[in-house]
CSV table of C-alpha atoms in Angstrom, one decimal:
chain,number,residue,atom,x,y,z
A,1,UNK,CA,-65.0,-16.9,-19.4
A,2,UNK,CA,-63.6,-17.1,-22.9
A,3,UNK,CA,-66.1,-17.3,-25.8
A,4,UNK,CA,-64.9,-20.9,-26.4
A,5,UNK,CA,-65.8,-21.9,-22.8
A,6,UNK,CA,-69.1,-20.3,-23.2
A,7,UNK,CA,-69.6,-22.3,-26.3
A,8,UNK,CA,-68.8,-25.4,-24.4
A,9,UNK,CA,-71.1,-24.6,-21.6
A,10,UNK,CA,-73.9,-23.9,-24.1
A,11,UNK,CA,-73.3,-27.3,-25.5
A,12,UNK,CA,-73.4,-29.0,-22.1
A,13,UNK,CA,-69.9,-30.2,-22.2
A,14,UNK,CA,-68.6,-31.2,-18.7
A,15,UNK,CA,-66.5,-28.4,-17.3
A,16,UNK,CA,-63.3,-30.5,-17.0
A,17,UNK,CA,-63.1,-30.7,-20.7
A,18,UNK,CA,-63.0,-27.0,-20.9
A,19,UNK,CA,-59.8,-27.2,-18.9
A,20,UNK,CA,-58.4,-29.8,-21.1
A,21,UNK,CA,-59.1,-28.1,-24.3
A,22,UNK,CA,-57.7,-24.7,-23.4
A,23,UNK,CA,-54.3,-26.3,-22.8
A,24,UNK,CA,-51.8,-24.1,-24.6
A,25,UNK,CA,-50.2,-25.8,-27.6
A,26,UNK,CA,-47.4,-23.3,-28.1
A,27,UNK,CA,-44.7,-25.9,-27.7
A,28,UNK,CA,-46.4,-28.1,-30.2
A,29,UNK,CA,-46.9,-25.6,-32.9
A,30,UNK,CA,-43.7,-26.3,-34.8
A,31,UNK,CA,-44.5,-30.0,-35.0
A,32,UNK,CA,-48.1,-29.9,-36.0
A,33,UNK,CA,-47.9,-27.0,-38.5
A,34,UNK,CA,-48.9,-29.6,-41.0
A,35,UNK,CA,-52.4,-28.7,-40.0
A,36,UNK,CA,-51.9,-25.0,-39.9
A,37,UNK,CA,-52.7,-22.9,-43.0
A,38,UNK,CA,-49.5,-21.1,-44.0
A,39,UNK,CA,-50.7,-18.8,-46.8
A,40,UNK,CA,-51.5,-15.3,-45.4
A,41,UNK,CA,-54.6,-14.9,-47.4
A,42,UNK,CA,-56.2,-17.9,-45.8
A,43,UNK,CA,-55.4,-16.4,-42.4
A,44,UNK,CA,-57.0,-13.1,-43.1
A,45,UNK,CA,-60.3,-14.6,-44.3
A,46,UNK,CA,-60.4,-18.0,-42.8
A,47,UNK,CA,-62.0,-20.5,-45.2
A,48,UNK,CA,-64.4,-22.8,-43.4
A,49,UNK,CA,-62.7,-26.0,-44.4
A,50,UNK,CA,-61.6,-29.4,-43.1
A,51,UNK,CA,-57.9,-29.6,-43.1
A,52,UNK,CA,-57.2,-33.2,-42.7
A,53,UNK,CA,-58.5,-36.5,-41.4
A,54,UNK,CA,-56.7,-39.2,-39.4
A,55,UNK,CA,-58.0,-42.6,-38.5
A,56,UNK,CA,-56.5,-44.5,-35.6
A,57,UNK,CA,-57.2,-48.1,-34.9
A,58,UNK,CA,-58.0,-49.5,-31.5
A,59,UNK,CA,-54.4,-50.3,-30.9
A,60,UNK,CA,-53.2,-46.8,-31.5
A,61,UNK,CA,-51.9,-47.4,-35.0
A,62,UNK,CA,-52.4,-45.0,-37.8
A,63,UNK,CA,-54.5,-46.6,-40.5
A,64,UNK,CA,-55.5,-43.6,-42.6
A,65,UNK,CA,-54.5,-40.0,-43.1
A,66,UNK,CA,-55.4,-37.6,-45.7
A,67,UNK,CA,-55.3,-33.8,-46.0
A,68,UNK,CA,-58.0,-31.9,-47.9
A,69,UNK,CA,-56.4,-28.5,-48.3
A,70,UNK,CA,-53.4,-27.8,-50.5
A,71,UNK,CA,-51.7,-25.1,-48.4
A,72,UNK,CA,-50.5,-27.3,-45.6
A,73,UNK,CA,-46.9,-28.2,-44.9
A,74,UNK,CA,-46.2,-31.8,-45.3
A,75,UNK,CA,-45.2,-34.0,-42.5
A,76,UNK,CA,-43.4,-37.3,-42.7
A,77,UNK,CA,-45.3,-40.6,-42.2
A,78,UNK,CA,-43.1,-41.4,-39.3
A,79,UNK,CA,-44.1,-38.3,-37.5
A,80,UNK,CA,-47.7,-39.0,-38.3
A,81,UNK,CA,-47.4,-42.5,-36.7
A,82,UNK,CA,-45.9,-40.9,-33.6
A,83,UNK,CA,-48.7,-38.3,-33.5
A,84,UNK,CA,-51.3,-41.1,-33.8
A,85,UNK,CA,-49.7,-43.1,-31.0
A,86,UNK,CA,-49.3,-40.1,-28.8
A,87,UNK,CA,-52.8,-39.0,-29.2
A,88,UNK,CA,-54.0,-42.6,-28.4
A,89,UNK,CA,-52.1,-42.4,-25.1
A,90,UNK,CA,-53.3,-38.9,-24.3
A,91,UNK,CA,-56.9,-40.0,-25.1
A,92,UNK,CA,-56.6,-42.9,-22.6
A,93,UNK,CA,-55.2,-40.6,-19.9
A,94,UNK,CA,-57.9,-38.0,-20.3
A,95,UNK,CA,-60.5,-40.7,-20.1
A,96,UNK,CA,-59.2,-41.7,-16.6
A,97,UNK,CA,-58.9,-38.1,-15.6
A,98,UNK,CA,-62.6,-37.6,-15.5
A,99,UNK,CA,-63.4,-36.4,-11.9
A,100,UNK,CA,-65.5,-38.9,-10.0
A,101,UNK,CA,-67.5,-36.0,-8.6
A,102,UNK,CA,-69.2,-35.7,-11.9
A,103,UNK,CA,-70.8,-39.2,-11.3
A,104,UNK,CA,-70.3,-40.3,-14.9
A,105,UNK,CA,-70.4,-44.1,-15.1
A,106,UNK,CA,-67.0,-45.5,-16.1
A,107,UNK,CA,-68.4,-46.9,-19.4
A,108,UNK,CA,-69.7,-43.5,-20.4
A,109,UNK,CA,-66.5,-41.6,-19.9
A,110,UNK,CA,-64.8,-40.4,-23.0
A,111,UNK,CA,-61.5,-38.9,-23.5
A,112,UNK,CA,-60.6,-35.7,-25.4
A,113,UNK,CA,-63.4,-34.8,-27.8
A,114,UNK,CA,-62.3,-31.3,-28.8
A,115,UNK,CA,-58.9,-29.7,-28.7
A,116,UNK,CA,-58.7,-26.0,-29.7
A,117,UNK,CA,-55.9,-23.8,-30.7
A,118,UNK,CA,-55.7,-20.4,-32.3
A,119,UNK,CA,-55.2,-21.9,-35.8
A,120,UNK,CA,-57.1,-25.2,-35.8
A,121,UNK,CA,-59.5,-27.3,-34.0
A,122,UNK,CA,-59.1,-31.0,-33.5
A,123,UNK,CA,-62.2,-33.1,-33.2
A,124,UNK,CA,-62.0,-36.7,-32.0
A,125,UNK,CA,-64.8,-39.2,-32.5
A,126,UNK,CA,-64.4,-42.7,-31.1
A,127,UNK,CA,-66.6,-45.5,-32.3
A,128,UNK,CA,-67.9,-48.3,-30.1
A,129,UNK,CA,-65.1,-50.6,-31.2
A,130,UNK,CA,-62.3,-48.1,-30.3
A,131,UNK,CA,-61.5,-46.7,-33.7
A,132,UNK,CA,-60.8,-43.0,-33.5
A,133,UNK,CA,-61.5,-40.4,-36.2
A,134,UNK,CA,-59.5,-37.2,-35.8
A,135,UNK,CA,-60.7,-34.3,-37.8
A,136,UNK,CA,-58.6,-31.1,-38.1
A,137,UNK,CA,-60.7,-28.1,-39.0
A,138,UNK,CA,-60.7,-24.4,-38.9
A,139,UNK,CA,-61.4,-23.1,-35.4
A,140,UNK,CA,-64.8,-21.8,-36.4
A,141,UNK,CA,-65.9,-24.7,-38.5
A,142,UNK,CA,-69.6,-25.4,-37.9
A,143,UNK,CA,-71.4,-28.7,-38.0
A,144,UNK,CA,-68.3,-30.8,-37.3
A,145,UNK,CA,-70.6,-33.4,-35.8
A,146,UNK,CA,-72.3,-33.9,-39.1
A,147,UNK,CA,-69.0,-34.1,-41.0
A,148,UNK,CA,-67.7,-36.7,-38.6
A,149,UNK,CA,-70.9,-38.7,-38.9
A,150,UNK,CA,-70.6,-38.7,-42.6
A,151,UNK,CA,-67.0,-39.8,-42.5
A,152,UNK,CA,-68.0,-42.6,-40.2
A,153,UNK,CA,-70.8,-43.6,-42.5
A,154,UNK,CA,-68.3,-43.7,-45.5
A,155,UNK,CA,-65.9,-45.8,-43.4
A,156,UNK,CA,-68.7,-48.2,-42.5
A,157,UNK,CA,-69.8,-48.5,-46.1
A,158,UNK,CA,-66.6,-48.5,-48.1
A,159,UNK,CA,-64.1,-49.9,-45.7
A,160,UNK,CA,-66.0,-52.3,-43.5
A,161,UNK,CA,-68.1,-53.8,-46.3
A,162,UNK,CA,-65.0,-54.3,-48.5
A,163,UNK,CA,-64.0,-58.0,-48.5
A,164,UNK,CA,-60.4,-57.0,-49.4
A,165,UNK,CA,-59.9,-54.9,-46.3
A,166,UNK,CA,-58.1,-56.5,-43.4
A,167,UNK,CA,-59.2,-55.3,-40.0
A,168,UNK,CA,-56.8,-53.0,-38.1
A,169,UNK,CA,-54.6,-52.6,-41.2
A,170,UNK,CA,-54.0,-49.4,-43.2
A,171,UNK,CA,-56.9,-48.4,-45.3
A,172,UNK,CA,-56.3,-48.6,-49.1
A,173,UNK,CA,-59.8,-48.4,-50.5
A,174,UNK,CA,-60.4,-46.5,-53.7
A,175,UNK,CA,-64.1,-46.1,-53.1
A,176,UNK,CA,-63.6,-44.7,-49.6
A,177,UNK,CA,-61.1,-42.2,-51.0
A,178,UNK,CA,-63.5,-41.2,-53.8
A,179,UNK,CA,-66.4,-40.8,-51.4
A,180,UNK,CA,-64.4,-38.7,-49.0
A,181,UNK,CA,-63.1,-36.4,-51.7
A,182,UNK,CA,-66.5,-35.8,-53.3
A,183,UNK,CA,-68.1,-35.2,-49.9
A,184,UNK,CA,-65.4,-32.7,-48.8
A,185,UNK,CA,-65.6,-30.9,-52.2
A,186,UNK,CA,-69.4,-30.8,-52.1
A,187,UNK,CA,-69.5,-29.1,-48.7
B,1,UNK,CA,-67.1,-78.7,-32.0
B,2,UNK,CA,-69.5,-81.1,-33.7
B,3,UNK,CA,-72.9,-81.4,-32.1
B,4,UNK,CA,-75.7,-83.6,-33.2
B,5,UNK,CA,-78.4,-81.1,-32.8
B,6,UNK,CA,-81.3,-81.6,-35.2
B,7,UNK,CA,-81.6,-78.9,-37.9
B,8,UNK,CA,-85.1,-78.1,-36.9
B,9,UNK,CA,-85.7,-78.7,-33.3
B,10,UNK,CA,-89.3,-77.7,-33.6
B,11,UNK,CA,-90.3,-80.7,-35.7
B,12,UNK,CA,-91.0,-84.2,-34.3
B,13,UNK,CA,-89.0,-87.1,-35.6
B,14,UNK,CA,-90.5,-88.9,-38.6
B,15,UNK,CA,-92.7,-91.8,-37.9
B,16,UNK,CA,-91.1,-95.2,-38.7
B,17,UNK,CA,-91.7,-96.4,-42.2
B,18,UNK,CA,-95.0,-98.3,-42.4
B,19,UNK,CA,-96.2,-100.9,-44.8
B,20,UNK,CA,-98.8,-99.3,-47.1
B,21,UNK,CA,-101.7,-101.4,-46.0
B,22,UNK,CA,-105.1,-99.8,-46.4
B,23,UNK,CA,-105.6,-99.8,-42.6
B,24,UNK,CA,-102.4,-98.1,-41.7
B,25,UNK,CA,-102.9,-95.4,-44.3
B,26,UNK,CA,-106.3,-94.7,-42.9
B,27,UNK,CA,-105.1,-94.7,-39.3
B,28,UNK,CA,-102.6,-91.9,-40.1
B,29,UNK,CA,-104.5,-89.3,-41.9
B,30,UNK,CA,-102.1,-86.5,-40.9
B,31,UNK,CA,-98.8,-87.3,-42.5
B,32,UNK,CA,-95.7,-85.5,-41.2
B,33,UNK,CA,-94.1,-83.4,-43.9
B,34,UNK,CA,-90.8,-84.6,-45.2
B,35,UNK,CA,-88.1,-82.4,-43.7
B,36,UNK,CA,-84.8,-83.6,-45.0
B,37,UNK,CA,-82.5,-80.6,-44.4
B,38,UNK,CA,-85.3,-78.1,-45.0
B,39,UNK,CA,-86.0,-75.7,-42.2
B,40,UNK,CA,-89.6,-75.8,-41.2
B,41,UNK,CA,-91.0,-72.8,-39.4
B,42,UNK,CA,-93.2,-73.3,-36.4
B,43,UNK,CA,-96.3,-72.8,-38.5
B,44,UNK,CA,-95.2,-75.6,-40.8
B,45,UNK,CA,-95.3,-73.4,-43.8
B,46,UNK,CA,-92.1,-73.7,-45.9
B,47,UNK,CA,-91.0,-71.5,-48.7
B,48,UNK,CA,-92.7,-73.9,-51.1
B,49,UNK,CA,-96.1,-73.4,-49.4
B,50,UNK,CA,-96.0,-69.7,-50.2
B,51,UNK,CA,-97.5,-68.1,-53.3
B,52,UNK,CA,-94.8,-67.9,-55.9
B,53,UNK,CA,-95.7,-64.3,-56.6
B,54,UNK,CA,-95.6,-63.2,-53.0
B,55,UNK,CA,-92.0,-62.0,-53.0
B,56,UNK,CA,-92.3,-60.3,-56.4
B,57,UNK,CA,-91.9,-56.8,-55.1
B,58,UNK,CA,-90.1,-57.7,-51.8
B,59,UNK,CA,-86.8,-55.9,-51.3
B,60,UNK,CA,-83.8,-56.7,-49.2
B,61,UNK,CA,-81.5,-54.6,-47.2
B,62,UNK,CA,-78.5,-53.4,-49.3
B,63,UNK,CA,-76.2,-53.4,-46.4
B,64,UNK,CA,-76.9,-57.0,-45.4
B,65,UNK,CA,-76.5,-58.1,-49.0
B,66,UNK,CA,-73.1,-56.2,-49.1
B,67,UNK,CA,-71.9,-58.1,-46.0
B,68,UNK,CA,-73.1,-61.4,-47.3
B,69,UNK,CA,-71.5,-60.8,-50.7
B,70,UNK,CA,-68.3,-59.7,-49.0
B,71,UNK,CA,-68.3,-63.0,-47.1
B,72,UNK,CA,-68.9,-64.9,-50.4
B,73,UNK,CA,-65.9,-63.1,-51.9
B,74,UNK,CA,-63.7,-63.9,-48.9
B,75,UNK,CA,-64.9,-67.5,-49.0
B,76,UNK,CA,-64.1,-67.8,-52.7
B,77,UNK,CA,-60.7,-66.3,-52.0
B,78,UNK,CA,-59.6,-69.2,-49.8
B,79,UNK,CA,-57.1,-71.5,-51.5
B,80,UNK,CA,-57.4,-69.9,-54.9
B,81,UNK,CA,-54.4,-70.0,-57.2
B,82,UNK,CA,-55.0,-66.8,-59.0
B,83,UNK,CA,-57.4,-64.1,-60.1
B,84,UNK,CA,-58.9,-66.3,-62.8
B,85,UNK,CA,-59.5,-69.0,-60.3
B,86,UNK,CA,-61.2,-66.6,-58.0
B,87,UNK,CA,-63.4,-65.3,-60.8
B,88,UNK,CA,-64.3,-68.9,-61.7
B,89,UNK,CA,-65.4,-69.6,-58.1
B,90,UNK,CA,-67.5,-66.5,-58.0
B,91,UNK,CA,-69.0,-67.5,-61.4
B,92,UNK,CA,-69.9,-70.9,-60.0
B,93,UNK,CA,-71.6,-69.4,-57.0
B,94,UNK,CA,-73.8,-67.4,-59.4
B,95,UNK,CA,-74.6,-70.1,-61.8
B,96,UNK,CA,-77.3,-72.0,-59.9
B,97,UNK,CA,-79.1,-68.7,-59.2
B,98,UNK,CA,-79.5,-68.0,-62.9
B,99,UNK,CA,-80.5,-71.6,-63.5
B,100,UNK,CA,-83.3,-71.3,-61.0
B,101,UNK,CA,-84.4,-67.8,-61.8
B,102,UNK,CA,-85.1,-68.6,-65.4
B,103,UNK,CA,-88.3,-70.7,-64.8
B,104,UNK,CA,-89.5,-68.4,-62.0
B,105,UNK,CA,-89.2,-65.2,-64.2
B,106,UNK,CA,-90.8,-66.9,-67.2
B,107,UNK,CA,-93.6,-68.0,-65.0
B,108,UNK,CA,-94.1,-64.5,-63.7
B,109,UNK,CA,-94.0,-63.1,-67.2
B,110,UNK,CA,-96.7,-65.5,-68.3
B,111,UNK,CA,-100.4,-65.0,-68.2
B,112,UNK,CA,-102.9,-67.9,-68.0
B,113,UNK,CA,-103.9,-67.3,-71.6
B,114,UNK,CA,-100.5,-66.4,-73.0
B,115,UNK,CA,-97.6,-68.4,-71.5
B,116,UNK,CA,-94.2,-66.9,-72.0
B,117,UNK,CA,-92.0,-69.1,-74.2
B,118,UNK,CA,-88.4,-69.5,-73.5
B,119,UNK,CA,-86.4,-66.8,-75.3
B,120,UNK,CA,-84.3,-69.2,-77.4
B,121,UNK,CA,-83.1,-66.7,-80.0
B,122,UNK,CA,-80.1,-64.6,-79.1
B,123,UNK,CA,-81.7,-61.1,-79.1
B,124,UNK,CA,-84.8,-62.0,-77.1
B,125,UNK,CA,-82.5,-63.9,-74.7
B,126,UNK,CA,-80.3,-60.8,-74.2
B,127,UNK,CA,-83.3,-58.7,-73.7
B,128,UNK,CA,-84.7,-61.2,-71.2
B,129,UNK,CA,-81.4,-60.9,-69.2
B,130,UNK,CA,-81.1,-57.1,-69.5
B,131,UNK,CA,-84.7,-56.4,-68.5
B,132,UNK,CA,-86.7,-58.9,-66.4
B,133,UNK,CA,-83.6,-60.5,-64.8
B,134,UNK,CA,-81.9,-57.3,-64.1
B,135,UNK,CA,-85.1,-55.7,-62.7
B,136,UNK,CA,-85.6,-58.7,-60.5
B,137,UNK,CA,-82.1,-58.7,-59.1
B,138,UNK,CA,-81.2,-55.0,-59.1
B,139,UNK,CA,-84.5,-53.2,-59.5
B,140,UNK,CA,-83.5,-51.5,-62.7
B,141,UNK,CA,-82.7,-52.5,-66.2
B,142,UNK,CA,-79.2,-53.0,-67.5
B,143,UNK,CA,-77.6,-50.0,-69.2
B,144,UNK,CA,-76.8,-51.3,-72.6
B,145,UNK,CA,-76.8,-54.4,-74.9
B,146,UNK,CA,-74.2,-54.4,-77.6
B,147,UNK,CA,-72.9,-56.8,-80.2
B,148,UNK,CA,-69.2,-57.1,-80.9
B,149,UNK,CA,-68.1,-55.5,-84.2
B,150,UNK,CA,-65.3,-58.0,-84.7
B,151,UNK,CA,-66.7,-61.3,-83.5
B,152,UNK,CA,-70.3,-62.2,-84.4
B,153,UNK,CA,-70.4,-64.7,-81.5
B,154,UNK,CA,-69.8,-62.1,-78.8
B,155,UNK,CA,-72.4,-59.9,-77.2
B,156,UNK,CA,-72.0,-57.5,-74.4
B,157,UNK,CA,-74.3,-56.3,-71.6
B,158,UNK,CA,-73.2,-53.2,-69.8
B,159,UNK,CA,-73.9,-52.1,-66.2
B,160,UNK,CA,-72.6,-48.7,-65.3
B,161,UNK,CA,-72.6,-49.3,-61.6
B,162,UNK,CA,-73.0,-53.0,-60.6
B,163,UNK,CA,-74.8,-53.3,-57.3
B,164,UNK,CA,-72.5,-56.2,-56.2
B,165,UNK,CA,-69.4,-53.9,-56.6
B,166,UNK,CA,-70.9,-50.9,-54.8
B,167,UNK,CA,-68.8,-51.2,-51.7
B,168,UNK,CA,-65.9,-53.2,-53.0
B,169,UNK,CA,-62.5,-51.6,-53.8
B,170,UNK,CA,-60.2,-54.1,-55.5
B,171,UNK,CA,-56.6,-53.7,-54.4
B,172,UNK,CA,-54.1,-52.5,-56.9
B,173,UNK,CA,-52.3,-55.8,-57.3
B,174,UNK,CA,-55.5,-57.5,-58.3
B,175,UNK,CA,-56.7,-54.8,-60.7
B,176,UNK,CA,-57.8,-57.5,-63.2
B,177,UNK,CA,-60.4,-58.8,-60.8
B,178,UNK,CA,-64.0,-57.8,-61.1
B,179,UNK,CA,-66.3,-59.3,-58.4
B,180,UNK,CA,-69.2,-59.0,-60.8
B,181,UNK,CA,-68.0,-62.4,-62.1
B,182,UNK,CA,-70.7,-63.5,-59.7
B,183,UNK,CA,-73.3,-61.8,-61.9
B,184,UNK,CA,-71.6,-63.2,-65.0
B,185,UNK,CA,-72.3,-66.6,-63.4
B,186,UNK,CA,-75.9,-65.7,-63.0
B,187,UNK,CA,-76.1,-64.8,-66.7
B,188,UNK,CA,-74.4,-68.0,-67.6
B,189,UNK,CA,-76.9,-69.9,-65.6
B,190,UNK,CA,-79.8,-68.2,-67.4
B,191,UNK,CA,-78.2,-68.8,-70.8
B,192,UNK,CA,-77.6,-72.5,-69.9
B,193,UNK,CA,-81.1,-72.8,-68.5
B,194,UNK,CA,-82.7,-71.4,-71.6
B,195,UNK,CA,-80.5,-73.0,-74.3
B,196,UNK,CA,-79.6,-76.2,-72.4
B,197,UNK,CA,-76.2,-77.5,-71.5
B,198,UNK,CA,-73.8,-77.2,-68.7
B,199,UNK,CA,-71.8,-74.2,-67.7
B,200,UNK,CA,-68.1,-74.2,-67.6
B,201,UNK,CA,-67.6,-74.2,-63.9
B,202,UNK,CA,-70.1,-76.9,-63.1
B,203,UNK,CA,-69.2,-79.0,-66.1
B,204,UNK,CA,-65.6,-78.9,-64.8
B,205,UNK,CA,-66.9,-80.0,-61.4
B,206,UNK,CA,-69.2,-82.7,-62.5
B,207,UNK,CA,-67.4,-84.2,-65.4
B,208,UNK,CA,-63.9,-82.9,-65.0
B,209,UNK,CA,-61.0,-85.4,-65.2
B,210,UNK,CA,-62.9,-88.7,-65.0
B,211,UNK,CA,-64.8,-88.5,-68.3
B,212,UNK,CA,-63.5,-85.7,-70.5
B,213,UNK,CA,-65.5,-86.9,-73.5
B,214,UNK,CA,-68.8,-86.4,-71.7
B,215,UNK,CA,-69.3,-82.6,-71.5
B,216,UNK,CA,-70.7,-80.7,-74.5
B,217,UNK,CA,-69.6,-77.2,-75.2
B,218,UNK,CA,-71.4,-74.9,-73.0
B,219,UNK,CA,-73.9,-72.7,-74.9
B,220,UNK,CA,-72.1,-69.6,-73.7
B,221,UNK,CA,-69.2,-68.4,-71.6
B,222,UNK,CA,-69.8,-65.2,-69.7
B,223,UNK,CA,-67.1,-63.1,-68.1
B,224,UNK,CA,-67.1,-59.7,-66.4
B,225,UNK,CA,-64.6,-57.0,-67.4
B,226,UNK,CA,-63.8,-53.6,-66.0
B,227,UNK,CA,-64.6,-50.8,-68.4
B,228,UNK,CA,-64.6,-47.8,-66.2
B,229,UNK,CA,-62.2,-44.9,-66.9
B,230,UNK,CA,-60.4,-43.3,-64.0
B,231,UNK,CA,-62.0,-39.9,-63.3
B,232,UNK,CA,-64.9,-40.7,-65.7
B,233,UNK,CA,-68.5,-40.6,-64.8
B,234,UNK,CA,-68.8,-44.3,-64.2
B,235,UNK,CA,-65.6,-45.6,-62.6
B,236,UNK,CA,-67.2,-48.9,-61.8
B,237,UNK,CA,-68.6,-49.6,-65.3
B,238,UNK,CA,-68.6,-53.3,-66.0
B,239,UNK,CA,-69.1,-55.1,-69.3
B,240,UNK,CA,-70.4,-58.7,-69.3
B,241,UNK,CA,-69.0,-60.4,-72.3
B,242,UNK,CA,-71.2,-63.3,-73.5
B,243,UNK,CA,-69.5,-65.6,-75.9
B,244,UNK,CA,-71.9,-68.0,-77.6
B,245,UNK,CA,-70.8,-71.4,-78.8
B,246,UNK,CA,-70.7,-72.5,-82.5
B,247,UNK,CA,-73.8,-74.7,-81.9
B,248,UNK,CA,-75.8,-71.8,-80.8
B,249,UNK,CA,-74.7,-69.6,-83.7
B,250,UNK,CA,-75.6,-72.5,-86.2
B,251,UNK,CA,-79.0,-72.8,-84.7
B,252,UNK,CA,-79.5,-69.0,-84.8
B,253,UNK,CA,-78.7,-68.9,-88.5
B,254,UNK,CA,-81.0,-71.9,-89.3
B,255,UNK,CA,-84.2,-70.5,-88.0
């Protein structure tokens, strides 16, 4: 059992997810290196940081993306849209992959929650309305749950209470931006 | 779908109008309360039956206010011609609030032996707005009162972080807009309530077009302006510019 699987077991995550999350991403690495720190210094002493955030609406469209660390390769918006759409599909597939032997009611089944690789960890949080928050962090980042909660709170405050925001459309809210940056900097 | 449900299903229909003969008035000792459009709770106590000081310290949920105000902005945004028009609509929504808050706050400031007079001079009026009114609405005083160096008719009240704008991000293409125009409307209502006269928005509504000679100059025109600097400490800083009319200035110098 790898340390990561032990970690999952200790957090009471159903075992099938352990299989999902240890999928090798070697073929993907070139494409997603946007999220992978490239400067050697950061690899030797990993900074406990959040790399970037993506918000996907319930139709699978990318509504927000932002990276928080400067040493990331950039990736075109087109590729990001493809990434968001792909993840949306994969999420739906993993949801229906839940083994029936686990006796989880269908309305409580979730898709991918964590996806681990050697250089980053992807955390997915889905709201009740189907909006997905994707947080890319260092593999050892602690308290991801808290960070995602806070991001959700900022979203609920500064996006959903903004009369100029149109539902399901790309988020362009200055206050949300400001809140996110100051929260990520304060951590 | 239009339904003809009564507004207050709990109340009985009003008794038919009766001639006020002595007998009939004696036979109906318990009169039904008039309930035209007013919602009557099951215990028949309306907001008017309550002690006027009961809600003095009551607080409301900030989130529900944010959603309500967001809907007010969206409502005002329908069929507007431009940003100025939108600000005028928000201003009009705030105006009646200021008008009604004036007597309530003056009543609460009064004691039985020392009734609070209306603050008819400019400085006491501004202090009335910046302190009791701001405390009542936002639970803190306004951040500054200034007078314009160039124009003696203009005064400014500053709020570093208006509560109404807390969750609102104005899109780039409408950067002139400040949704605190609603609060400017409240201030305008207070000024008009104290000094008398009609506000711009309502005057335009009530007298506009048909009888242009009728309206007097409003005692003051209030507008909200963005004064925050990007990257500064208060990015949402808002200045409420109060421009008093010539009549008010003349009266001020007479006293």
